[in-house]
Coordinates of C-alpha atoms and ligand atoms in Angstrom, one line a residue:
M210 CA -0.2 0.1 0.0
R211 CA 1.5 3.8 -1.4
L212 CA 0.4 6.1 1.3
Q213 CA -1.9 9.3 0.1
K214 CA -0.1 12.8 -1.2
I215 CA 0.3 14.7 2.9
T216 CA 1.4 18.3 1.4
D217 CA 2.4 20.4 4.1
C218 CA -0.4 22.9 2.5
E219 CA -3.6 21.0 3.7
T220 CA -2.9 18.7 6.3
D221 CA -0.1 21.5 7.9
I222 CA 1.4 18.0 9.4
L223 CA 5.1 16.8 7.8
E224 CA 4.7 12.9 6.7
L225 CA 8.0 12.5 8.2
A226 CA 10.7 14.5 10.1
G227 CA 13.9 14.1 10.4
L228 CA 16.6 15.0 13.4
G229 CA 19.4 16.0 12.5
A230 CA 21.1 16.4 8.9
G231 CA 24.8 13.5 9.6
P232 CA 25.3 11.1 7.0
F233 CA 22.9 8.8 8.1
N234 CA 19.6 11.1 8.0
L235 CA 20.9 12.9 4.6
S236 CA 21.2 8.8 3.1
L237 CA 17.4 9.2 4.4
A238 CA 16.0 12.8 2.8
A239 CA 18.1 11.4 -0.2
L240 CA 16.1 8.7 -0.8
L241 CA 13.1 10.0 0.0
D242 CA 13.8 12.9 -2.8
S243 CA 12.5 10.2 -5.2
Q244 CA 8.8 9.5 -3.2
P245 CA 6.9 12.1 -3.9
T246 CA 4.2 11.5 -2.5
I247 CA 6.4 11.5 1.6
S248 CA 6.3 15.2 2.7
T249 CA 9.5 15.6 4.6
R250 CA 11.7 18.1 5.8
F251 CA 14.8 17.1 7.8
F252 CA 16.0 20.0 10.8
E253 CA 19.9 20.4 11.1
K254 CA 21.4 22.3 14.5
K255 CA 24.5 23.8 12.5
A256 CA 24.0 26.7 10.4
T257 CA 25.3 25.0 7.4
F258 CA 26.5 21.5 6.4
G259 CA 30.1 20.4 8.4
W260 CA 30.2 17.0 9.0
H261 CA 32.1 16.3 12.8
P262 CA 33.9 19.9 11.9
G263 CA 36.3 19.6 14.6
L264 CA 38.6 16.3 13.3
M265 CA 39.0 17.3 9.9
L266 CA 43.0 17.3 10.1
P267 CA 44.8 17.4 7.8
G268 CA 46.1 14.2 5.0
A269 CA 42.5 12.5 6.9
H270 CA 40.9 10.0 4.4
M271 CA 37.4 7.6 5.0
Q272 CA 38.2 4.3 5.9
T273 CA 35.1 3.3 3.4
S274 CA 34.7 3.0 -0.4
C275 CA 32.9 6.2 -2.2
L276 CA 30.6 3.6 -3.7
K277 CA 29.4 2.9 0.2
D278 CA 27.9 6.6 -0.6
L279 CA 24.2 7.8 0.7
V280 CA 22.3 6.0 -2.1
T281 CA 24.0 3.7 -4.3
A282 CA 23.8 0.6 -3.1
V283 CA 20.4 0.9 -3.2
Q284 CA 19.7 3.1 -5.8
P285 CA 22.2 3.8 -7.7
T286 CA 20.1 5.9 -10.7
S287 CA 19.8 8.2 -7.6
P288 CA 20.9 12.1 -8.9
W289 CA 22.5 12.0 -5.2
S290 CA 24.6 9.1 -5.7
F291 CA 29.0 10.4 -5.2
I292 CA 29.2 9.5 -9.1
S293 CA 26.9 12.2 -9.6
F294 CA 28.5 14.6 -8.0
L295 CA 32.1 13.7 -9.6
V296 CA 29.7 14.8 -12.9
N297 CA 28.0 17.9 -11.8
K298 CA 31.9 19.2 -10.0
G299 CA 33.6 18.5 -13.7
R300 CA 35.3 15.9 -12.1
F301 CA 34.8 12.6 -13.4
Y302 CA 37.5 11.7 -15.6
S303 CA 39.8 13.1 -13.3
F304 CA 38.7 11.2 -10.4
L305 CA 39.2 8.2 -12.2
S306 CA 42.6 8.6 -13.3
T307 CA 43.6 8.9 -9.3
E308 CA 42.2 4.9 -9.0
K309 CA 41.1 5.8 -5.7
M310 CA 38.5 4.5 -4.2
V311 CA 39.1 6.0 -0.8
I312 CA 39.0 9.2 -1.0
S313 CA 39.6 12.0 1.4
R314 CA 37.0 13.6 3.9
T315 CA 37.5 16.9 2.4
E316 CA 36.1 15.4 -0.3
F317 CA 33.4 13.5 1.1
V318 CA 32.4 16.5 3.4
E319 CA 32.0 18.8 -0.5
Y320 CA 29.9 15.7 -1.5
L321 CA 27.8 15.7 1.2
G322 CA 27.5 19.3 1.6
W323 CA 26.4 19.4 -1.9
V324 CA 23.7 16.8 -1.7
A325 CA 22.6 18.3 1.8
T326 CA 22.4 22.3 0.0
N327 CA 20.6 21.5 -3.1
L328 CA 18.2 18.4 -1.6
G329 CA 15.7 21.7 -0.2
S330 CA 14.7 18.9 2.1
V331 CA 16.9 20.1 4.6
T332 CA 16.2 23.4 7.3
F333 CA 19.8 24.7 9.0
D334 CA 20.3 26.7 12.0
T335 CA 17.3 24.9 13.5
E336 CA 18.0 23.0 17.3
I337 CA 15.3 20.6 17.6
R338 CA 15.2 21.4 21.7
E339 CA 11.6 19.5 22.7
V340 CA 10.0 16.5 20.7
S341 CA 6.2 15.8 22.5
F342 CA 3.3 14.0 20.8
T343 CA -0.4 15.6 21.3
D344 CA -3.5 15.4 19.2
H345 CA -1.9 12.1 16.7
H346 CA 1.4 13.8 16.0
F347 CA 4.4 14.6 17.2
V348 CA 5.4 18.0 17.8
L349 CA 9.3 19.6 17.7
K350 CA 10.2 22.7 18.7
S351 CA 13.0 24.5 18.0
D352 CA 13.8 27.8 19.4
H353 CA 11.5 30.0 17.8
Q354 CA 9.3 27.8 15.8
S355 CA 7.5 24.2 15.8
F356 CA 6.0 21.6 13.8
K357 CA 4.2 18.4 12.9
A358 CA 5.2 15.7 11.8
R359 CA 3.2 12.3 11.7
N360 CA 6.9 10.2 12.5
L361 CA 10.6 11.1 13.1
C362 CA 13.6 10.0 12.6
L363 CA 16.2 10.6 14.8
G364 CA 19.9 11.2 13.4
T365 CA 21.4 13.3 16.2
G366 CA 24.4 11.3 16.3
K367 CA 26.9 10.9 18.9
S368 CA 28.2 12.6 22.3
P369 CA 32.0 12.9 23.3
Y370 CA 32.6 10.8 25.8
T371 CA 34.9 11.7 28.1
P372 CA 36.9 9.7 30.9
Q373 CA 35.0 10.7 34.1
C374 CA 38.7 11.6 35.9
T375 CA 39.5 14.5 33.4
R376 CA 35.7 16.2 33.6
R377 CA 36.0 19.0 36.1
W378 CA 39.6 19.8 33.9
L379 CA 37.7 20.3 31.2
G380 CA 38.4 23.6 29.7
P381 CA 40.8 25.1 26.6
H382 CA 44.2 23.1 27.9
C383 CA 42.4 19.5 28.6
F384 CA 39.7 19.1 25.5
H385 CA 38.0 16.5 23.2
A386 CA 39.7 15.8 19.9
G387 CA 36.2 16.5 18.6
S388 CA 36.2 20.0 19.5
L389 CA 40.0 20.7 18.4
M390 CA 39.7 23.2 15.7
T391 CA 37.0 25.4 17.4
Q392 CA 39.0 25.7 20.8
D393 CA 41.7 27.9 18.4
V394 CA 44.5 25.8 20.0
D395 CA 48.1 26.2 20.2
L396 CA 50.5 24.0 21.1
A397 CA 53.4 25.8 20.6
N398 CA 56.6 25.0 23.8
K399 CA 54.1 22.9 24.9
R400 CA 54.0 19.2 25.9
V401 CA 51.4 17.6 24.6
A402 CA 48.9 14.0 25.7
V403 CA 46.8 12.6 23.1
I404 CA 44.6 9.9 24.8
G405 CA 42.9 7.4 22.8
G406 CA 44.4 5.2 20.5
G407 CA 42.3 4.5 17.5
Q408 CA 41.9 6.5 14.6
T409 CA 41.2 10.3 16.0
G410 CA 44.3 9.4 18.1
A411 CA 46.5 8.1 16.0
E412 CA 45.3 12.0 13.7
V413 CA 45.5 14.2 16.3
F414 CA 49.6 12.4 17.5
L415 CA 50.7 12.8 14.2
N416 CA 49.7 16.1 13.7
C417 CA 50.7 17.3 16.4
L418 CA 54.3 15.6 15.5
R419 CA 54.0 17.4 12.4
G420 CA 53.7 21.1 14.0
Q421 CA 49.9 22.0 13.0
W422 CA 49.2 23.4 15.9
G423 CA 53.0 25.1 16.2
K424 CA 56.0 23.3 17.4
V425 CA 55.2 20.9 20.6
T426 CA 58.1 20.4 22.5
Q427 CA 56.7 17.4 23.2
V428 CA 53.5 14.5 22.6
N429 CA 52.7 11.2 24.2
W430 CA 50.7 8.7 22.8
V431 CA 48.2 6.5 25.5
S432 CA 46.4 4.4 23.8
R433 CA 44.2 1.4 26.8
R434 CA 44.3 -1.1 24.1
A435 CA 47.0 -3.5 24.0
G436 CA 49.3 -1.9 20.6
F437 CA 48.2 0.3 18.3
E438 CA 46.0 -1.7 16.2
P439 CA 45.1 -2.1 12.6
L440 CA 41.6 -1.1 11.4
D441 CA 40.6 -4.8 10.1
E442 CA 39.4 -4.2 6.7
S443 CA 40.2 -8.0 5.0
P444 CA 37.7 -9.8 2.9
F445 CA 35.7 -12.0 5.4
T446 CA 35.8 -8.9 8.1
N447 CA 34.0 -7.1 5.0
E448 CA 30.8 -9.7 5.4
Y449 CA 29.9 -7.9 8.5
F450 CA 29.1 -4.9 6.9
T451 CA 26.4 -6.5 5.0
P452 CA 23.3 -6.8 5.1
G453 CA 23.2 -10.4 5.0
Y454 CA 25.0 -10.8 8.3
V455 CA 22.6 -8.3 9.9
S456 CA 20.2 -10.2 8.9
Q457 CA 21.6 -13.5 11.1
F458 CA 22.7 -11.4 14.0
L459 CA 19.2 -9.9 14.8
S460 CA 18.5 -13.3 15.6
L461 CA 21.1 -13.6 18.2
H462 CA 20.0 -13.2 21.7
G463 CA 21.1 -10.2 23.7
D464 CA 24.5 -11.3 25.5
K465 CA 25.8 -12.8 22.7
K466 CA 25.5 -10.1 20.6
E467 CA 27.2 -8.3 23.1
R468 CA 30.3 -10.5 22.9
I469 CA 29.6 -10.3 19.2
V470 CA 30.4 -6.8 18.9
N471 CA 33.7 -6.8 21.7
Y472 CA 35.3 -9.2 19.9
Q473 CA 34.8 -7.6 16.4
K474 CA 35.6 -3.7 18.0
L475 CA 38.6 -3.8 15.3
A476 CA 36.9 -4.4 12.8
S477 CA 35.4 -1.1 13.0
D478 CA 37.3 1.3 15.8
G479 CA 40.9 0.5 14.9
I480 CA 43.4 2.9 12.5
T481 CA 44.1 2.4 8.9
P482 CA 46.6 0.0 8.5
A483 CA 47.6 2.8 5.5
Y484 CA 47.6 5.8 7.9
L485 CA 49.8 3.3 10.9
L486 CA 52.4 2.5 7.9
E487 CA 52.9 6.8 7.1
L488 CA 52.8 7.3 11.0
Y489 CA 55.1 4.7 11.4
R490 CA 57.7 6.2 8.0
E491 CA 57.2 9.5 10.0
L492 CA 59.2 8.4 13.3
Y493 CA 61.5 6.1 11.3
D494 CA 62.9 9.9 9.6
R495 CA 62.7 11.3 12.8
T496 CA 64.5 9.1 15.0
Y497 CA 67.2 7.6 12.2
L498 CA 67.1 10.2 9.3
G499 CA 67.1 13.8 11.5
N500 CA 63.6 14.8 9.6
G501 CA 62.6 15.7 14.2
D502 CA 62.9 17.7 17.2
V503 CA 60.4 16.8 18.8
S504 CA 60.5 14.4 21.5
W505 CA 58.0 11.5 21.3
Q506 CA 56.7 8.4 23.2
L507 CA 53.9 5.6 22.1
L508 CA 52.3 4.3 25.6
P509 CA 49.7 0.9 24.8
D510 CA 48.7 -0.8 27.4
R511 CA 47.9 2.4 29.8
T512 CA 44.5 3.7 30.7
L513 CA 44.2 7.5 32.1
A514 CA 43.1 6.2 35.7
D515 CA 43.3 10.2 36.8
M516 CA 44.7 13.7 36.5
S517 CA 45.6 17.0 39.1
L518 CA 46.5 20.0 38.2
T519 CA 50.2 21.2 40.1
S520 CA 50.4 24.3 41.9
T521 CA 53.3 25.3 38.8
G522 CA 50.3 24.9 36.4
Y523 CA 50.8 21.6 34.7
Y524 CA 48.4 18.0 34.4
D525 CA 49.9 15.5 36.3
L526 CA 48.6 12.1 34.7
R527 CA 48.1 9.0 36.4
L528 CA 48.2 6.5 33.9
F529 CA 47.4 2.2 35.0
N530 CA 49.8 0.4 33.0
A531 CA 47.6 -2.8 32.7
L532 CA 51.3 -5.6 31.7
S533 CA 53.1 -3.8 34.2
E534 CA 50.3 -3.7 36.7
C535 CA 51.3 -0.4 38.5
D536 CA 50.9 3.3 38.1
E537 CA 53.2 6.0 35.7
Q538 CA 52.5 9.7 35.4
L539 CA 52.9 12.1 32.8
A540 CA 53.4 15.5 32.5
A541 CA 51.1 17.2 30.2
D542 CA 50.5 21.0 29.9
V543 CA 48.0 19.7 26.7
V544 CA 46.0 17.4 26.8
I545 CA 43.7 16.0 24.0
L546 CA 41.3 13.3 25.0
C547 CA 40.9 11.3 21.6
T548 CA 38.4 9.0 24.0
G549 CA 35.9 8.3 21.6
F550 CA 32.7 9.1 21.7
Q551 CA 29.2 7.2 23.1
N552 CA 25.3 7.0 22.7
A553 CA 23.5 9.5 25.4
L554 CA 19.8 9.6 25.2
P555 CA 18.3 12.9 23.2
E556 CA 17.2 15.4 26.2
Y557 CA 14.9 16.4 23.1
L558 CA 12.6 13.4 23.7
E559 CA 12.2 14.1 27.8
P560 CA 8.5 15.0 27.2
I561 CA 8.2 11.3 26.3
R562 CA 11.0 9.6 27.0
E563 CA 8.1 7.4 29.5
Q564 CA 6.1 6.9 27.1
L565 CA 9.7 4.4 25.4
T566 CA 10.8 1.8 25.8
L567 CA 14.0 2.0 27.5
D568 CA 16.2 -1.0 28.7
Q569 CA 18.6 -0.8 31.7
Q570 CA 21.1 1.7 30.1
N571 CA 18.4 3.6 28.7
R572 CA 18.6 2.4 24.5
F573 CA 16.7 2.4 22.9
K574 CA 14.3 -0.9 22.2
L575 CA 14.4 -1.3 18.0
S576 CA 12.7 -3.4 15.8
P577 CA 15.3 -4.8 12.4
S578 CA 13.7 -1.6 10.4
F579 CA 14.6 0.9 13.0
K580 CA 11.5 1.2 14.6
V581 CA 11.6 2.1 18.9
A582 CA 9.2 0.9 20.6
W583 CA 7.3 3.3 22.2
D584 CA 3.7 3.5 23.9
G585 CA 2.2 6.2 21.1
P586 CA 0.0 4.8 18.5
E587 CA 0.9 2.2 16.2
D588 CA 0.4 4.3 13.2
R589 CA 3.4 6.9 14.6
R590 CA 5.9 5.8 14.7
I591 CA 10.0 7.2 15.7
Y592 CA 13.0 5.9 14.2
A593 CA 16.2 5.8 15.2
V594 CA 19.8 5.9 13.2
N595 CA 23.1 4.9 14.9
A596 CA 21.7 3.6 18.1
G597 CA 21.2 0.4 17.9
L598 CA 25.3 -1.3 18.5
H599 CA 23.3 -3.1 20.6
S600 CA 20.7 -4.8 18.5
H601 CA 21.7 -4.9 15.1
G602 CA 26.0 -5.1 15.7
I603 CA 28.7 -3.3 14.7
V604 CA 27.9 -1.9 11.5
E605 CA 25.4 0.3 12.5
P606 CA 27.4 3.6 13.9
Q607 CA 29.2 3.0 10.3
L608 CA 28.4 4.6 7.1
S609 CA 28.9 1.1 5.3
L610 CA 25.2 -0.1 5.7
T611 CA 23.7 3.7 5.7
A612 CA 22.4 3.7 1.8
W613 CA 20.9 0.8 2.9
R614 CA 19.4 1.0 6.3
S615 CA 17.6 4.1 4.8
A616 CA 15.8 1.8 2.6
T617 CA 14.8 -0.6 5.7
I618 CA 13.2 2.5 7.2
I619 CA 11.4 3.9 3.9
N620 CA 9.8 0.6 3.4
D621 CA 8.3 0.4 6.7
L622 CA 7.1 3.5 6.6
M623 CA 5.7 3.6 3.4
N624 CA 4.5 -0.1 3.8
D625 CA 5.7 -0.8 0.4
D626 CA 9.2 -2.4 -0.8
V627 CA 10.4 0.5 -2.3
F628 CA 14.0 -0.3 -2.6
P629 CA 15.8 -3.3 -2.4
V630 CA 16.8 -4.9 0.7
N631 CA 16.8 -8.3 0.9
H632 CA 20.4 -9.4 -0.3
P633 CA 21.1 -13.2 -0.8
P634 CA 23.9 -14.4 2.4
G635 CA 27.6 -13.8 1.7
F636 CA 29.9 -16.6 1.8
I637 CA 29.8 -17.4 5.0
H638 CA 27.9 -20.2 6.8
W639 CA 27.5 -18.4 9.7
Q640 CA 23.8 -20.1 11.6
S641 CA 22.8 -23.8 11.4
N642 CA 19.8 -22.8 9.2
T643 CA 22.0 -20.1 6.9
D644 CA 21.0 -20.6 3.2
F645 CA 24.1 -20.7 1.4
L646 CA 24.8 -18.6 -2.5
P647 CA 23.1 -20.6 -5.1
N648 CA 25.8 -21.5 -7.0
G649 CA 28.2 -21.4 -3.5
K650 CA 30.2 -24.5 -3.5
G651 CA 29.8 -25.3 0.8
E652 CA 29.0 -28.5 2.1
N653 CA 25.8 -28.7 -0.2
G654 CA 26.8 -27.0 -2.8
Ligands
LIG130 C1 35.8 11.8 12.7 C2 35.3 10.9 12.1 C3 35.3 10.6 11.2 C4 34.5 9.1 10.9 N1 34.6 8.1 9.7 C5 34.3 8.1 9.3 C6 34.7 6.4 7.7 O1 35.2 7.0 7.3 N2 33.7 5.7 7.6 C7 32.7 5.3 8.8 O2 32.0 3.9 8.3 N3 32.6 5.6 9.4 C8 33.3 6.4 10.1 N4 32.9 7.2 11.1 C9 31.3 6.9 12.1 C10 30.5 7.5 11.7 O3 30.3 7.0 10.3 C11 30.1 9.3 11.7 O4 30.2 8.8 13.2 C12 28.7 9.2 11.1 O5 28.9 10.9 11.4 C13 27.8 9.1 11.5 O6 26.6 9.3 11.2 P1 25.1 10.2 11.6 O7 24.3 10.8 10.7 O8 24.8 9.3 13.0 O9 25.4 11.6 13.5 P2 26.1 12.8 12.9 O10 27.3 12.8 12.4 O11 26.8 13.0 14.8 O12 25.2 13.5 12.6 C14 24.3 13.9 14.0 C15 23.8 15.5 13.4 O13 23.1 15.9 14.3 C16 22.8 17.4 14.7 N5 22.2 17.4 16.0 C17 22.6 17.6 16.8 N6 21.3 17.6 18.0 C18 20.8 18.5 17.1 C19 18.7 19.1 17.6 N7 18.9 18.3 18.3 N8 18.7 19.4 16.7 C20 19.2 19.4 14.5 N9 20.2 19.0 14.9 C21 21.0 18.6 15.7 C22 23.8 17.8 14.4 O14 25.2 19.0 14.3 C23 25.0 17.0 13.8 O15 24.8 17.5 11.8 C24 33.2 8.7 11.3 C25 33.2 9.0 12.3 C26 33.9 10.2 12.8 C27 34.1 10.4 14.8
LIG131 N1 39.2 10.0 9.3 C1 38.7 8.3 9.6 O1 37.7 8.0 8.5 C2 38.2 8.7 10.5 C3 38.6 9.4 11.6 C4 38.5 9.7 13.1 C5 37.5 9.0 13.9 N2 37.1 7.2 12.9 C6 36.1 6.3 13.2 O2 35.1 7.4 13.9 C7 34.8 6.1 15.5 C8 35.7 6.8 16.6 O3 36.8 7.3 17.0 P1 37.7 7.6 18.0 O4 39.4 7.7 17.2 O5 37.4 8.7 17.6 O6 36.9 6.5 19.0 P2 37.7 4.9 19.7 O7 37.7 4.8 17.9 O8 36.7 4.7 20.3 O9 39.3 5.6 20.0 C9 38.8 5.8 22.1 C10 40.0 5.7 22.3 O10 40.1 5.9 23.4 C11 40.5 4.7 24.3 N3 40.0 5.2 25.3 C12 39.2 5.7 26.8 N4 39.0 6.3 28.3 C13 40.2 5.4 27.8 C14 41.2 5.7 29.3 N5 40.8 6.5 30.5 N6 42.4 5.7 28.9 C15 43.0 5.8 27.7 N7 42.5 5.2 26.9 C16 40.9 5.3 26.9 C17 39.6 3.8 24.1 O11 39.7 1.8 24.9 P3 39.0 0.7 24.6 O12 39.9 0.8 22.7 O13 40.0 0.6 25.4 O14 38.1 0.5 24.8 C18 39.5 3.7 22.1 O15 41.6 3.5 21.9 C19 35.9 5.2 14.8 O16 34.6 4.2 14.4 C20 36.3 4.9 13.8 O17 37.1 4.1 12.6 C21 37.8 7.7 11.4

């Protein structure tokens, strides 16, 4: 069944309101552009498009193929594909000559911004402060306006995570890397501690070494992980990032899901091997070829356990070394926290919080089609993206299945198979009831 066209002027109620216009909701907006029966608007608090603008560091590349864009996997003919962007910008042939599948973050942001500004369904400079439900529809309030919608998609992303012991010191000399560029930071002649052994930590450490924010005297990179561990981008691991894998993952029970997600961490949060190589070569040159006069240390297997400010104005960090099983001290003038991001229940949901089904960790209960369980009318739906690591698995915070996720939501919203979302199973026989690819050569093949 297709929904009837509902325009703003007929009822003044949107069929779907999106909160946030990061890549996940932007994908939904781009695919919905081909569905004129659905009236939509996506509200974004930033004044213009930006994607983690604090982390737009020189040399940063994507961790996923450029074909994993907003639409291609489910609608390759969409005008909002990355290839369409290349053609529109007149760089298609030059791009082919670069032989790249993984592009710079700068170019990906340009692509996303091009979609966001040309779509016509994204309203910038509008932070949604409150969502309530009345008269069979949602009411979204920003500072100066309110909007009505029958259905919602929550796409407001994650928040920076900072370890408890750092929180009282947060400010110009101790801050999360996500705010790096907005800090207007000057690290010249400073001893810097970079905390966190993921991709952000690697990028911040290398940029500190290279004097991106002024020439530091010392930079120390602390990782809680046992080493500086690579992103696993090998082919069989990439099977985790397929619709077929997600559908079998959905059938598992909670404990098992959590164990698997923890085990798969480096498939999502490791450091790109090419970046590790670049960093290693830089350290080699600095060590043996006299190309550097900045002192540095790599400190894996350490947890930042406590910190204090000395009377002479520097931070005294207490690191627990899990290998030696002892505490160590580290002095730093500036502490940059590359300690990741966390899901938090958005404050704007407070008016309907009691109606949501949350687990003990305040997480949504999500249906396979990303619908949040709540006690409102069944024909009024709340979808949530980037909120289902615990239910949908390791792929959920990543871009890999962005288009597929959006298509799944749209099919559910429209109660129709608008986009193809059912893919054949991959090469791996995960569970005893999993089918093989028809031409596979498994034990049944
Ligand atoms: C630096 C960085 C690089 C990454 N690179 C990759 C990669 O290469 N490949 C990959 O697969 N994954 C990558 N990821 C992981 C993931 O793809 C991103 O985190 C992605 O941004 C998630 O998209 P999102 O739309 O859920 O959230 P976000 O991008 O965080 O977007 C949320 C949007 O909502 C807006 N917003 C928040 N609150 C409100 C409100 N109340 N009202 C209105 N608007 C609001 C925000 O301004 C923001 O624009 C990366 C993550 C980071 C941090
Ligand atoms: N260029 C790019 O494409 C790019 C750039 C940046 C980020 N990303 C992606 O964005 C996501 C987030 O990356 P991220 O690096 O910001 O976060 P992350 O991968 O979650 O890494 C955070 C790191 O901080 C560590 N940590 C947390 N608390 C700590 C403490 N008290 N002491 C010491 N270490 C502590 C974590 O250790 P544990 O692992 O032990 O928890 C982890 O190593 C990832 O998926 C990443 O791949 C991509």
